[in-house]
């Protein structure tokens, strides 16, 4: 069985070739972002080549959550809290209306 090497993401085409950075890119392609963040920080501090440091920083940055998604999630949570608080303080049960008997409705 032949294993096909995963291709580099388009943003990483110009990254320098090094075994550590290639391992991080493989982890990124496979979706192992925890490994990318932990080993990427280590590589960013210890790499001798400045381009490798920058590439590791870019990989770490790519695993951070999207700021727009965080803002929308916070807005949805705030809306849920406001509507829930309003319902708790202002909400009332529906008025109880006793069903009228058919005989009473005929008398009116």
mmCIF file of N, CA, C and O in Angstrom:
data_model
loop_
_atom_site.group_PDB
_atom_site.id
_atom_site.type_symbol
_atom_site.label_atom_id
_atom_site.label_comp_id
_atom_site.label_asym_id
_atom_site.label_seq_id
_atom_site.Cartn_x
_atom_site.Cartn_y
_atom_site.Cartn_z
ATOM 1 N N UNK A 1 0.838 -1.164 0.000
ATOM 2 C CA UNK A 1 0.000 0.000 0.000
ATOM 3 C C UNK A 1 0.892 1.240 0.000
ATOM 4 O O UNK A 1 1.841 1.330 0.764
ATOM 5 N N UNK A 2 0.601 2.209 -0.838
ATOM 6 C CA UNK A 2 1.409 3.412 -0.963
ATOM 7 C C UNK A 2 0.768 4.522 -0.133
ATOM 8 O O UNK A 2 -0.420 4.794 -0.261
ATOM 9 N N UNK A 3 1.566 5.146 0.727
ATOM 10 C CA UNK A 3 1.090 6.274 1.527
ATOM 11 C C UNK A 3 1.359 7.555 0.743
ATOM 12 O O UNK A 3 2.480 7.783 0.279
ATOM 13 N N UNK A 4 0.349 8.355 0.596
ATOM 14 C CA UNK A 4 0.506 9.630 -0.091
ATOM 15 C C UNK A 4 0.796 10.692 0.955
ATOM 16 O O UNK A 4 0.063 10.827 1.935
ATOM 17 N N UNK A 5 1.877 11.424 0.746
ATOM 18 C CA UNK A 5 2.248 12.478 1.691
ATOM 19 C C UNK A 5 1.246 13.622 1.570
ATOM 20 O O UNK A 5 0.937 14.068 0.460
ATOM 21 N N UNK A 6 0.699 14.088 2.709
ATOM 22 C CA UNK A 6 -0.245 15.196 2.618
ATOM 23 C C UNK A 6 0.460 16.442 2.079
ATOM 24 O O UNK A 6 1.610 16.707 2.416
ATOM 25 N N UNK A 7 -0.229 17.146 1.210
ATOM 26 C CA UNK A 7 0.385 18.332 0.615
ATOM 27 C C UNK A 7 0.398 19.473 1.624
ATOM 28 O O UNK A 7 -0.364 19.491 2.579
ATOM 29 N N UNK A 8 1.276 20.400 1.380
ATOM 30 C CA UNK A 8 1.361 21.571 2.256
ATOM 31 C C UNK A 8 0.172 22.486 1.965
ATOM 32 O O UNK A 8 -0.234 22.639 0.813
ATOM 33 N N UNK A 9 -0.339 23.125 3.005
ATOM 34 C CA UNK A 9 -1.404 24.114 2.780
ATOM 35 C C UNK A 9 -0.865 25.263 1.931
ATOM 36 O O UNK A 9 0.347 25.525 1.937
ATOM 37 N N UNK A 10 -1.720 25.945 1.214
ATOM 38 C CA UNK A 10 -1.250 27.026 0.330
ATOM 39 C C UNK A 10 -0.444 28.111 1.049
ATOM 40 O O UNK A 10 0.501 28.654 0.486
ATOM 41 N N UNK A 11 -0.794 28.414 2.290
ATOM 42 C CA UNK A 11 -0.057 29.458 2.994
ATOM 43 C C UNK A 11 1.341 29.004 3.407
ATOM 44 O O UNK A 11 2.190 29.824 3.750
ATOM 45 N N UNK A 12 1.604 27.694 3.363
ATOM 46 C CA UNK A 12 2.880 27.164 3.834
ATOM 47 C C UNK A 12 3.817 26.745 2.704
ATOM 48 O O UNK A 12 4.850 26.136 2.960
ATOM 49 N N UNK A 13 3.483 27.087 1.477
ATOM 50 C CA UNK A 13 4.304 26.660 0.343
ATOM 51 C C UNK A 13 5.724 27.231 0.439
ATOM 52 O O UNK A 13 6.696 26.556 0.121
ATOM 53 N N UNK A 14 5.844 28.450 0.915
ATOM 54 C CA UNK A 14 7.155 29.113 0.976
ATOM 55 C C UNK A 14 7.878 28.899 2.306
ATOM 56 O O UNK A 14 8.916 29.507 2.534
ATOM 57 N N UNK A 15 7.334 28.075 3.182
ATOM 58 C CA UNK A 15 8.002 27.808 4.463
ATOM 59 C C UNK A 15 9.316 27.075 4.207
ATOM 60 O O UNK A 15 9.414 26.268 3.280
ATOM 61 N N UNK A 16 10.314 27.325 5.034
ATOM 62 C CA UNK A 16 11.578 26.594 4.870
ATOM 63 C C UNK A 16 11.400 25.112 5.207
ATOM 64 O O UNK A 16 10.492 24.741 5.947
ATOM 65 N N UNK A 17 12.275 24.305 4.640
ATOM 66 C CA UNK A 17 12.221 22.861 4.899
ATOM 67 C C UNK A 17 13.107 22.538 6.098
ATOM 68 O O UNK A 17 14.293 22.847 6.106
ATOM 69 N N UNK A 18 12.485 21.957 7.126
ATOM 70 C CA UNK A 18 13.232 21.418 8.262
ATOM 71 C C UNK A 18 12.398 20.287 8.836
ATOM 72 O O UNK A 18 11.165 20.308 8.736
ATOM 73 N N UNK A 19 13.044 19.297 9.410
ATOM 74 C CA UNK A 19 12.277 18.154 9.925
ATOM 75 C C UNK A 19 11.242 18.549 10.984
ATOM 76 O O UNK A 19 10.119 18.045 10.977
ATOM 77 N N UNK A 20 11.613 19.475 11.866
ATOM 78 C CA UNK A 20 10.685 19.883 12.932
ATOM 79 C C UNK A 20 9.477 20.622 12.352
ATOM 80 O O UNK A 20 8.336 20.371 12.725
ATOM 81 N N UNK A 21 9.746 21.524 11.427
ATOM 82 C CA UNK A 21 8.658 22.295 10.820
ATOM 83 C C UNK A 21 7.786 21.409 9.941
ATOM 84 O O UNK A 21 6.554 21.560 9.932
ATOM 85 N N UNK A 22 8.392 20.472 9.237
ATOM 86 C CA UNK A 22 7.607 19.537 8.418
ATOM 87 C C UNK A 22 6.699 18.675 9.296
ATOM 88 O O UNK A 22 5.554 18.393 8.928
ATOM 89 N N UNK A 23 7.199 18.275 10.475
ATOM 90 C CA UNK A 23 6.365 17.501 11.404
ATOM 91 C C UNK A 23 5.201 18.346 11.906
ATOM 92 O O UNK A 23 4.072 17.848 12.040
ATOM 93 N N UNK A 24 5.456 19.627 12.156
ATOM 94 C CA UNK A 24 4.366 20.520 12.580
ATOM 95 C C UNK A 24 3.342 20.699 11.469
ATOM 96 O O UNK A 24 2.132 20.728 11.729
ATOM 97 N N UNK A 25 3.814 20.841 10.239
ATOM 98 C CA UNK A 25 2.887 20.982 9.112
ATOM 99 C C UNK A 25 2.042 19.723 8.931
ATOM 100 O O UNK A 25 0.841 19.815 8.654
ATOM 101 N N UNK A 26 2.655 18.561 9.107
ATOM 102 C CA UNK A 26 1.892 17.312 9.021
ATOM 103 C C UNK A 26 0.829 17.258 10.114
ATOM 104 O O UNK A 26 -0.308 16.854 9.854
ATOM 105 N N UNK A 27 1.191 17.670 11.323
ATOM 106 C CA UNK A 27 0.221 17.689 12.423
ATOM 107 C C UNK A 27 -0.898 18.676 12.115
ATOM 108 O O UNK A 27 -2.072 18.415 12.393
ATOM 109 N N UNK A 28 -0.566 19.819 11.518
ATOM 110 C CA UNK A 28 -1.572 20.826 11.167
ATOM 111 C C UNK A 28 -2.537 20.267 10.129
ATOM 112 O O UNK A 28 -3.756 20.412 10.256
ATOM 113 N N UNK A 29 -1.998 19.622 9.101
ATOM 114 C CA UNK A 29 -2.836 19.061 8.038
ATOM 115 C C UNK A 29 -3.755 17.981 8.597
ATOM 116 O O UNK A 29 -4.912 17.848 8.193
ATOM 117 N N UNK A 30 -3.264 17.200 9.567
ATOM 118 C CA UNK A 30 -4.057 16.131 10.161
ATOM 119 C C UNK A 30 -5.032 16.644 11.224
ATOM 120 O O UNK A 30 -5.845 15.885 11.723
ATOM 121 N N UNK A 31 -4.936 17.937 11.574
ATOM 122 C CA UNK A 31 -5.876 18.513 12.536
ATOM 123 C C UNK A 31 -5.442 18.378 13.979
ATOM 124 O O UNK A 31 -6.252 18.605 14.886
ATOM 125 N N UNK A 32 -4.187 18.055 14.247
ATOM 126 C CA UNK A 32 -3.684 17.931 15.610
ATOM 127 C C UNK A 32 -3.177 19.295 16.079
ATOM 128 O O UNK A 32 -1.979 19.530 16.217
ATOM 129 N N UNK A 33 -4.124 20.198 16.356
ATOM 130 C CA UNK A 33 -3.762 21.574 16.681
ATOM 131 C C UNK A 33 -3.133 21.704 18.065
ATOM 132 O O UNK A 33 -2.360 22.628 18.292
ATOM 133 N N UNK A 34 -3.446 20.810 18.967
ATOM 134 C CA UNK A 34 -2.803 20.844 20.284
ATOM 135 C C UNK A 34 -1.294 20.634 20.131
ATOM 136 O O UNK A 34 -0.495 21.336 20.738
ATOM 137 N N UNK A 35 -0.939 19.660 19.318
ATOM 138 C CA UNK A 35 0.475 19.406 19.081
ATOM 139 C C UNK A 35 1.130 20.584 18.378
ATOM 140 O O UNK A 35 2.263 20.970 18.698
ATOM 141 N N UNK A 36 0.432 21.182 17.422
ATOM 142 C CA UNK A 36 0.983 22.327 16.700
ATOM 143 C C UNK A 36 1.249 23.472 17.670
ATOM 144 O O UNK A 36 2.307 24.113 17.616
ATOM 145 N N UNK A 37 0.302 23.727 18.584
ATOM 146 C CA UNK A 37 0.500 24.829 19.531
ATOM 147 C C UNK A 37 1.641 24.551 20.503
ATOM 148 O O UNK A 37 2.468 25.432 20.760
ATOM 149 N N UNK A 38 1.700 23.341 21.049
ATOM 150 C CA UNK A 38 2.730 23.063 22.053
ATOM 151 C C UNK A 38 4.127 22.975 21.419
ATOM 152 O O UNK A 38 5.072 23.620 21.883
ATOM 153 N N UNK A 39 4.271 22.186 20.362
ATOM 154 C CA UNK A 39 5.585 22.047 19.741
ATOM 155 C C UNK A 39 5.962 23.279 18.923
ATOM 156 O O UNK A 39 7.143 23.576 18.756
ATOM 157 N N UNK A 40 4.964 23.995 18.431
ATOM 158 C CA UNK A 40 5.237 25.212 17.670
ATOM 159 C C UNK A 40 5.849 26.289 18.539
ATOM 160 O O UNK A 40 6.786 26.986 18.123
ATOM 161 N N UNK A 41 5.352 26.432 19.763
ATOM 162 C CA UNK A 41 5.948 27.411 20.682
ATOM 163 C C UNK A 41 7.390 27.034 20.999
ATOM 164 O O UNK A 41 8.263 27.892 21.079
ATOM 165 N N UNK A 42 7.614 25.744 21.209
ATOM 166 C CA UNK A 42 8.968 25.267 21.502
ATOM 167 C C UNK A 42 9.894 25.541 20.313
ATOM 168 O O UNK A 42 11.020 26.014 20.495
ATOM 169 N N UNK A 43 9.406 25.268 19.111
ATOM 170 C CA UNK A 43 10.224 25.500 17.916
ATOM 171 C C UNK A 43 10.449 26.996 17.700
ATOM 172 O O UNK A 43 11.550 27.406 17.300
ATOM 173 N N UNK A 44 9.445 27.792 17.996
ATOM 174 C CA UNK A 44 9.571 29.239 17.825
ATOM 175 C C UNK A 44 10.664 29.806 18.737
ATOM 176 O O UNK A 44 11.376 30.738 18.365
ATOM 177 N N UNK A 45 10.809 29.248 19.932
ATOM 178 C CA UNK A 45 11.838 29.723 20.866
ATOM 179 C C UNK A 45 13.223 29.175 20.548
ATOM 180 O O UNK A 45 14.222 29.867 20.748
ATOM 181 N N UNK A 46 13.280 27.936 20.060
ATOM 182 C CA UNK A 46 14.583 27.280 19.961
ATOM 183 C C UNK A 46 15.176 27.216 18.553
ATOM 184 O O UNK A 46 16.329 26.827 18.404
ATOM 185 N N UNK A 47 14.431 27.575 17.538
ATOM 186 C CA UNK A 47 14.943 27.451 16.164
ATOM 187 C C UNK A 47 16.064 28.454 15.923
ATOM 188 O O UNK A 47 16.014 29.597 16.374
ATOM 189 N N UNK A 48 17.069 28.004 15.192
ATOM 190 C CA UNK A 48 18.201 28.877 14.873
ATOM 191 C C UNK A 48 17.875 29.775 13.681
ATOM 192 O O UNK A 48 18.316 30.916 13.624
ATOM 193 N N UNK A 49 17.101 29.266 12.759
ATOM 194 C CA UNK A 49 16.759 30.004 11.541
ATOM 195 C C UNK A 49 15.573 30.930 11.819
ATOM 196 O O UNK A 49 14.541 30.517 12.349
ATOM 197 N N UNK A 50 15.727 32.186 11.442
ATOM 198 C CA UNK A 50 14.666 33.181 11.671
ATOM 199 C C UNK A 50 13.400 32.857 10.859
ATOM 200 O O UNK A 50 12.281 33.056 11.320
ATOM 201 N N UNK A 51 13.565 32.325 9.649
ATOM 202 C CA UNK A 51 12.411 31.961 8.819
ATOM 203 C C UNK A 51 11.625 30.808 9.443
ATOM 204 O O UNK A 51 10.401 30.759 9.342
ATOM 205 N N UNK A 52 12.319 29.880 10.063
ATOM 206 C CA UNK A 52 11.643 28.771 10.737
ATOM 207 C C UNK A 52 10.852 29.285 11.933
ATOM 208 O O UNK A 52 9.734 28.839 12.189
ATOM 209 N N UNK A 53 11.418 30.249 12.653
ATOM 210 C CA UNK A 53 10.699 30.857 13.783
ATOM 211 C C UNK A 53 9.418 31.541 13.306
ATOM 212 O O UNK A 53 8.361 31.392 13.911
ATOM 213 N N UNK A 54 9.528 32.288 12.213
ATOM 214 C CA UNK A 54 8.353 32.977 11.678
ATOM 215 C C UNK A 54 7.298 31.972 11.207
ATOM 216 O O UNK A 54 6.103 32.170 11.425
ATOM 217 N N UNK A 55 7.746 30.902 10.563
ATOM 218 C CA UNK A 55 6.811 29.885 10.073
ATOM 219 C C UNK A 55 6.104 29.201 11.238
ATOM 220 O O UNK A 55 4.890 28.956 11.185
ATOM 221 N N UNK A 56 6.829 28.904 12.307
ATOM 222 C CA UNK A 56 6.203 28.302 13.491
ATOM 223 C C UNK A 56 5.181 29.265 14.099
ATOM 224 O O UNK A 56 4.097 28.853 14.523
ATOM 225 N N UNK A 57 5.521 30.555 14.134
ATOM 226 C CA UNK A 57 4.581 31.554 14.641
ATOM 227 C C UNK A 57 3.313 31.633 13.802
ATOM 228 O O UNK A 57 2.210 31.769 14.326
ATOM 229 N N UNK A 58 3.469 31.532 12.483
ATOM 230 C CA UNK A 58 2.300 31.558 11.591
ATOM 231 C C UNK A 58 1.424 30.335 11.834
ATOM 232 O O UNK A 58 0.192 30.436 11.867
ATOM 233 N N UNK A 59 2.049 29.177 12.008
ATOM 234 C CA UNK A 59 1.261 27.962 12.285
ATOM 235 C C UNK A 59 0.496 28.092 13.595
ATOM 236 O O UNK A 59 -0.675 27.706 13.673
ATOM 237 N N UNK A 60 1.133 28.624 14.625
ATOM 238 C CA UNK A 60 0.453 28.817 15.913
ATOM 239 C C UNK A 60 -0.711 29.786 15.741
ATOM 240 O O UNK A 60 -1.808 29.561 16.249
ATOM 241 N N UNK A 61 -0.465 30.851 15.003
ATOM 242 C CA UNK A 61 -1.513 31.855 14.763
ATOM 243 C C UNK A 61 -2.702 31.255 14.026
ATOM 244 O O UNK A 61 -3.857 31.601 14.297
ATOM 245 N N UNK A 62 -2.447 30.331 13.114
ATOM 246 C CA UNK A 62 -3.524 29.696 12.349
ATOM 247 C C UNK A 62 -4.395 28.778 13.196
ATOM 248 O O UNK A 62 -5.487 28.415 12.773
ATOM 249 N N UNK A 63 -3.912 28.367 14.365
ATOM 250 C CA UNK A 63 -4.711 27.484 15.221
ATOM 251 C C UNK A 63 -5.534 28.252 16.240
ATOM 252 O O UNK A 63 -6.324 27.657 16.964
ATOM 253 N N UNK A 64 -5.353 29.571 16.304
ATOM 254 C CA UNK A 64 -6.140 30.383 17.244
ATOM 255 C C UNK A 64 -7.578 30.501 16.752
ATOM 256 O O UNK A 64 -7.840 30.499 15.550
ATOM 257 N N UNK A 65 -8.532 30.625 17.690
ATOM 258 C CA UNK A 65 -9.928 30.784 17.273
ATOM 259 C C UNK A 65 -10.144 32.113 16.539
ATOM 260 O O UNK A 65 -9.459 33.099 16.800
ATOM 261 N N UNK A 66 -11.113 32.108 15.666
ATOM 262 C CA UNK A 66 -11.454 33.293 14.887
ATOM 263 C C UNK A 66 -12.076 34.343 15.802
ATOM 264 O O UNK A 66 -13.037 34.052 16.529
ATOM 265 N N UNK A 67 -11.561 35.577 15.811
ATOM 266 C CA UNK A 67 -12.118 36.612 16.683
ATOM 267 C C UNK A 67 -13.599 36.902 16.406
ATOM 268 O O UNK A 67 -14.363 37.188 17.334
ATOM 269 N N UNK A 68 -14.025 36.827 15.153
ATOM 270 C CA UNK A 68 -15.432 37.057 14.836
ATOM 271 C C UNK A 68 -16.310 35.971 15.451
ATOM 272 O O UNK A 68 -17.390 36.253 15.987
ATOM 273 N N UNK A 69 -15.859 34.728 15.405
ATOM 274 C CA UNK A 69 -16.625 33.634 16.004
ATOM 275 C C UNK A 69 -16.742 33.822 17.518
ATOM 276 O O UNK A 69 -17.801 33.571 18.099
ATOM 277 N N UNK A 70 -15.676 34.269 18.154
ATOM 278 C CA UNK A 70 -15.718 34.521 19.596
ATOM 279 C C UNK A 70 -16.705 35.641 19.909
ATOM 280 O O UNK A 70 -17.504 35.537 20.845
ATOM 281 N N UNK A 71 -16.666 36.714 19.121
ATOM 282 C CA UNK A 71 -17.579 37.834 19.353
ATOM 283 C C UNK A 71 -19.037 37.412 19.159
ATOM 284 O O UNK A 71 -19.913 37.781 19.953
ATOM 285 N N UNK A 72 -19.311 36.631 18.114
ATOM 286 C CA UNK A 72 -20.685 36.178 17.878
ATOM 287 C C UNK A 72 -21.161 35.223 18.965
ATOM 288 O O UNK A 72 -22.333 35.277 19.373
ATOM 289 N N UNK A 73 -20.278 34.384 19.456
ATOM 290 C CA UNK A 73 -20.638 33.486 20.551
ATOM 291 C C UNK A 73 -20.935 34.272 21.820
ATOM 292 O O UNK A 73 -21.907 33.988 22.529
ATOM 293 N N UNK A 74 -20.121 35.287 22.108
ATOM 294 C CA UNK A 74 -20.369 36.124 23.278
ATOM 295 C C UNK A 74 -21.687 36.889 23.125
ATOM 296 O O UNK A 74 -22.450 37.020 24.094
ATOM 297 N N UNK A 75 -21.983 37.374 21.932
ATOM 298 C CA UNK A 75 -23.239 38.082 21.688
ATOM 299 C C UNK A 75 -24.436 37.156 21.874
ATOM 300 O O UNK A 75 -25.443 37.543 22.476
ATOM 301 N N UNK A 76 -24.338 35.934 21.399
ATOM 302 C CA UNK A 76 -25.424 34.963 21.565
ATOM 303 C C UNK A 76 -25.629 34.634 23.046
ATOM 304 O O UNK A 76 -26.764 34.527 23.516
ATOM 305 N N UNK A 77 -24.534 34.485 23.804
ATOM 306 C CA UNK A 77 -24.646 34.208 25.241
ATOM 307 C C UNK A 77 -25.283 35.384 25.971
ATOM 308 O O UNK A 77 -26.137 35.204 26.850
ATOM 309 N N UNK A 78 -24.888 36.604 25.595
ATOM 310 C CA UNK A 78 -25.482 37.792 26.208
ATOM 311 C C UNK A 78 -26.972 37.880 25.898
ATOM 312 O O UNK A 78 -27.784 38.178 26.785
ATOM 313 N N UNK A 79 -27.351 37.621 24.670
ATOM 314 C CA UNK A 79 -28.759 37.634 24.293
ATOM 315 C C UNK A 79 -29.547 36.585 25.073
ATOM 316 O O UNK A 79 -30.656 36.855 25.551
ATOM 317 N N UNK A 80 -28.976 35.409 25.225
ATOM 318 C CA UNK A 80 -29.625 34.358 26.005
ATOM 319 C C UNK A 80 -29.811 34.780 27.460
ATOM 320 O O UNK A 80 -30.880 34.570 28.045
ATOM 321 N N UNK A 81 -28.804 35.402 28.042
ATOM 322 C CA UNK A 81 -28.913 35.872 29.426
ATOM 323 C C UNK A 81 -29.967 36.967 29.574
ATOM 324 O O UNK A 81 -30.762 36.953 30.522
ATOM 325 N N UNK A 82 -29.984 37.911 28.652
ATOM 326 C CA UNK A 82 -30.958 39.011 28.730
ATOM 327 C C UNK A 82 -32.378 38.487 28.568
ATOM 328 O O UNK A 82 -33.271 38.826 29.353
ATOM 329 N N UNK A 83 -32.603 37.660 27.563
ATOM 330 C CA UNK A 83 -33.948 37.124 27.352
ATOM 331 C C UNK A 83 -34.373 36.209 28.498
ATOM 332 O O UNK A 83 -35.538 36.248 28.930
ATOM 333 N N UNK A 84 -33.460 35.409 29.012
ATOM 334 C CA UNK A 84 -33.780 34.553 30.149
ATOM 335 C C UNK A 84 -34.085 35.362 31.392
ATOM 336 O O UNK A 84 -35.040 35.078 32.125
ATOM 337 N N UNK A 85 -33.306 36.412 31.644
ATOM 338 C CA UNK A 85 -33.566 37.289 32.792
ATOM 339 C C UNK A 85 -34.891 38.011 32.657
ATOM 340 O O UNK A 85 -35.643 38.141 33.631
ATOM 341 N N UNK A 86 -35.194 38.494 31.452
ATOM 342 C CA UNK A 86 -36.476 39.176 31.247
ATOM 343 C C UNK A 86 -37.630 38.204 31.477
ATOM 344 O O UNK A 86 -38.624 38.551 32.106
ATOM 345 N N UNK A 87 -37.510 37.007 30.966
ATOM 346 C CA UNK A 87 -38.577 36.021 31.119
ATOM 347 C C UNK A 87 -38.778 35.680 32.589
ATOM 348 O O UNK A 87 -39.917 35.542 33.052
ATOM 349 N N UNK A 88 -37.691 35.556 33.350
ATOM 350 C CA UNK A 88 -37.812 35.228 34.768
ATOM 351 C C UNK A 88 -38.462 36.368 35.540
ATOM 352 O O UNK A 88 -39.314 36.148 36.391
ATOM 353 N N UNK A 89 -38.084 37.616 35.245
ATOM 354 C CA UNK A 89 -38.609 38.744 36.015
ATOM 355 C C UNK A 89 -39.965 39.237 35.515
ATOM 356 O O UNK A 89 -40.784 39.688 36.305
ATOM 357 N N UNK A 90 -40.216 39.171 34.232
ATOM 358 C CA UNK A 90 -41.436 39.755 33.675
ATOM 359 C C UNK A 90 -42.464 38.734 33.228
ATOM 360 O O UNK A 90 -43.625 39.079 33.041
ATOM 361 N N UNK A 91 -42.053 37.535 33.024
ATOM 362 C CA UNK A 91 -42.969 36.527 32.492
ATOM 363 C C UNK A 91 -44.036 36.141 33.503
ATOM 364 O O UNK A 91 -43.811 36.086 34.702
ATOM 365 N N UNK A 92 -45.229 35.934 33.021
ATOM 366 C CA UNK A 92 -46.352 35.531 33.862
ATOM 367 C C UNK A 92 -46.991 34.302 33.230
ATOM 368 O O UNK A 92 -47.010 34.162 32.013
ATOM 369 N N UNK A 93 -47.562 33.458 34.062
ATOM 370 C CA UNK A 93 -48.256 32.315 33.475
ATOM 371 C C UNK A 93 -49.510 32.793 32.756
ATOM 372 O O UNK A 93 -50.056 33.856 33.059
ATOM 373 N N UNK A 94 -49.983 32.056 31.800
ATOM 374 C CA UNK A 94 -51.193 32.463 31.088
ATOM 375 C C UNK A 94 -52.387 32.487 32.052
ATOM 376 O O UNK A 94 -52.449 31.734 33.016
ATOM 377 N N UNK A 95 -53.283 33.396 31.783
ATOM 378 C CA UNK A 95 -54.480 33.521 32.620
ATOM 379 C C UNK A 95 -55.308 32.246 32.512
ATOM 380 O O UNK A 95 -55.494 31.701 31.420
ATOM 381 N N UNK A 96 -55.792 31.792 33.657
ATOM 382 C CA UNK A 96 -56.622 30.592 33.666
ATOM 383 C C UNK A 96 -58.038 30.964 33.277
ATOM 384 O O UNK A 96 -58.685 31.795 33.906
ATOM 385 N N UNK A 97 -58.510 30.379 32.239
ATOM 386 C CA UNK A 97 -59.873 30.606 31.776
ATOM 387 C C UNK A 97 -60.592 29.282 31.912
ATOM 388 O O UNK A 97 -60.182 28.279 31.334
ATOM 389 N N UNK A 98 -61.650 29.304 32.704
ATOM 390 C CA UNK A 98 -62.379 28.054 32.868
ATOM 391 C C UNK A 98 -63.218 27.810 31.626
ATOM 392 O O UNK A 98 -63.858 28.720 31.100
ATOM 393 N N UNK A 99 -63.200 26.611 31.150
ATOM 394 C CA UNK A 99 -63.994 26.326 29.954
ATOM 395 C C UNK A 99 -65.486 26.415 30.293
ATOM 396 O O UNK A 99 -65.927 25.995 31.353
ATOM 397 N N UNK A 100 -66.197 27.035 29.430
ATOM 398 C CA UNK A 100 -67.639 27.152 29.677
ATOM 399 C C UNK A 100 -68.342 25.899 29.174
ATOM 400 O O UNK A 100 -67.932 25.283 28.209
ATOM 401 N N UNK A 101 -69.388 25.587 29.868
ATOM 402 C CA UNK A 101 -70.149 24.404 29.452
ATOM 403 C C UNK A 101 -71.050 24.772 28.291
ATOM 404 O O UNK A 101 -71.409 25.940 28.112
ATOM 405 N N UNK A 102 -71.432 23.847 27.477
ATOM 406 C CA UNK A 102 -72.285 24.151 26.334
ATOM 407 C C UNK A 102 -73.629 24.762 26.754
ATOM 408 O O UNK A 102 -74.173 25.595 26.056
ATOM 409 N N UNK A 103 -74.100 24.392 27.942
ATOM 410 C CA UNK A 103 -75.380 24.938 28.399
ATOM 411 C C UNK A 103 -75.248 26.420 28.705
ATOM 412 O O UNK A 103 -76.158 27.198 28.437
ATOM 413 N N UNK A 104 -74.143 26.852 29.275
ATOM 414 C CA UNK A 104 -73.963 28.269 29.594
ATOM 415 C C UNK A 104 -73.861 29.113 28.349
ATOM 416 O O UNK A 104 -74.329 30.241 28.295
ATOM 417 N N UNK A 105 -73.215 28.604 27.309
ATOM 418 C CA UNK A 105 -73.071 29.372 26.095
ATOM 419 C C UNK A 105 -74.415 29.529 25.370
ATOM 420 O O UNK A 105 -74.633 30.493 24.647
ATOM 421 N N UNK A 106 -75.341 28.638 25.563
ATOM 422 C CA UNK A 106 -76.644 28.738 24.923
ATOM 423 C C UNK A 106 -77.514 29.760 25.622
ATOM 424 O O UNK A 106 -78.388 30.353 25.005
ATOM 425 N N UNK A 107 -77.297 30.005 26.913
ATOM 426 C CA UNK A 107 -78.124 30.941 27.665
ATOM 427 C C UNK A 107 -77.803 32.392 27.329
ATOM 428 O O UNK A 107 -78.638 33.247 27.518
ATOM 429 N N UNK A 108 -76.688 32.701 26.818
ATOM 430 C CA UNK A 108 -76.322 34.076 26.555
ATOM 431 C C UNK A 108 -76.756 34.482 25.233
ATOM 432 O O UNK A 108 -76.959 34.539 24.276
#
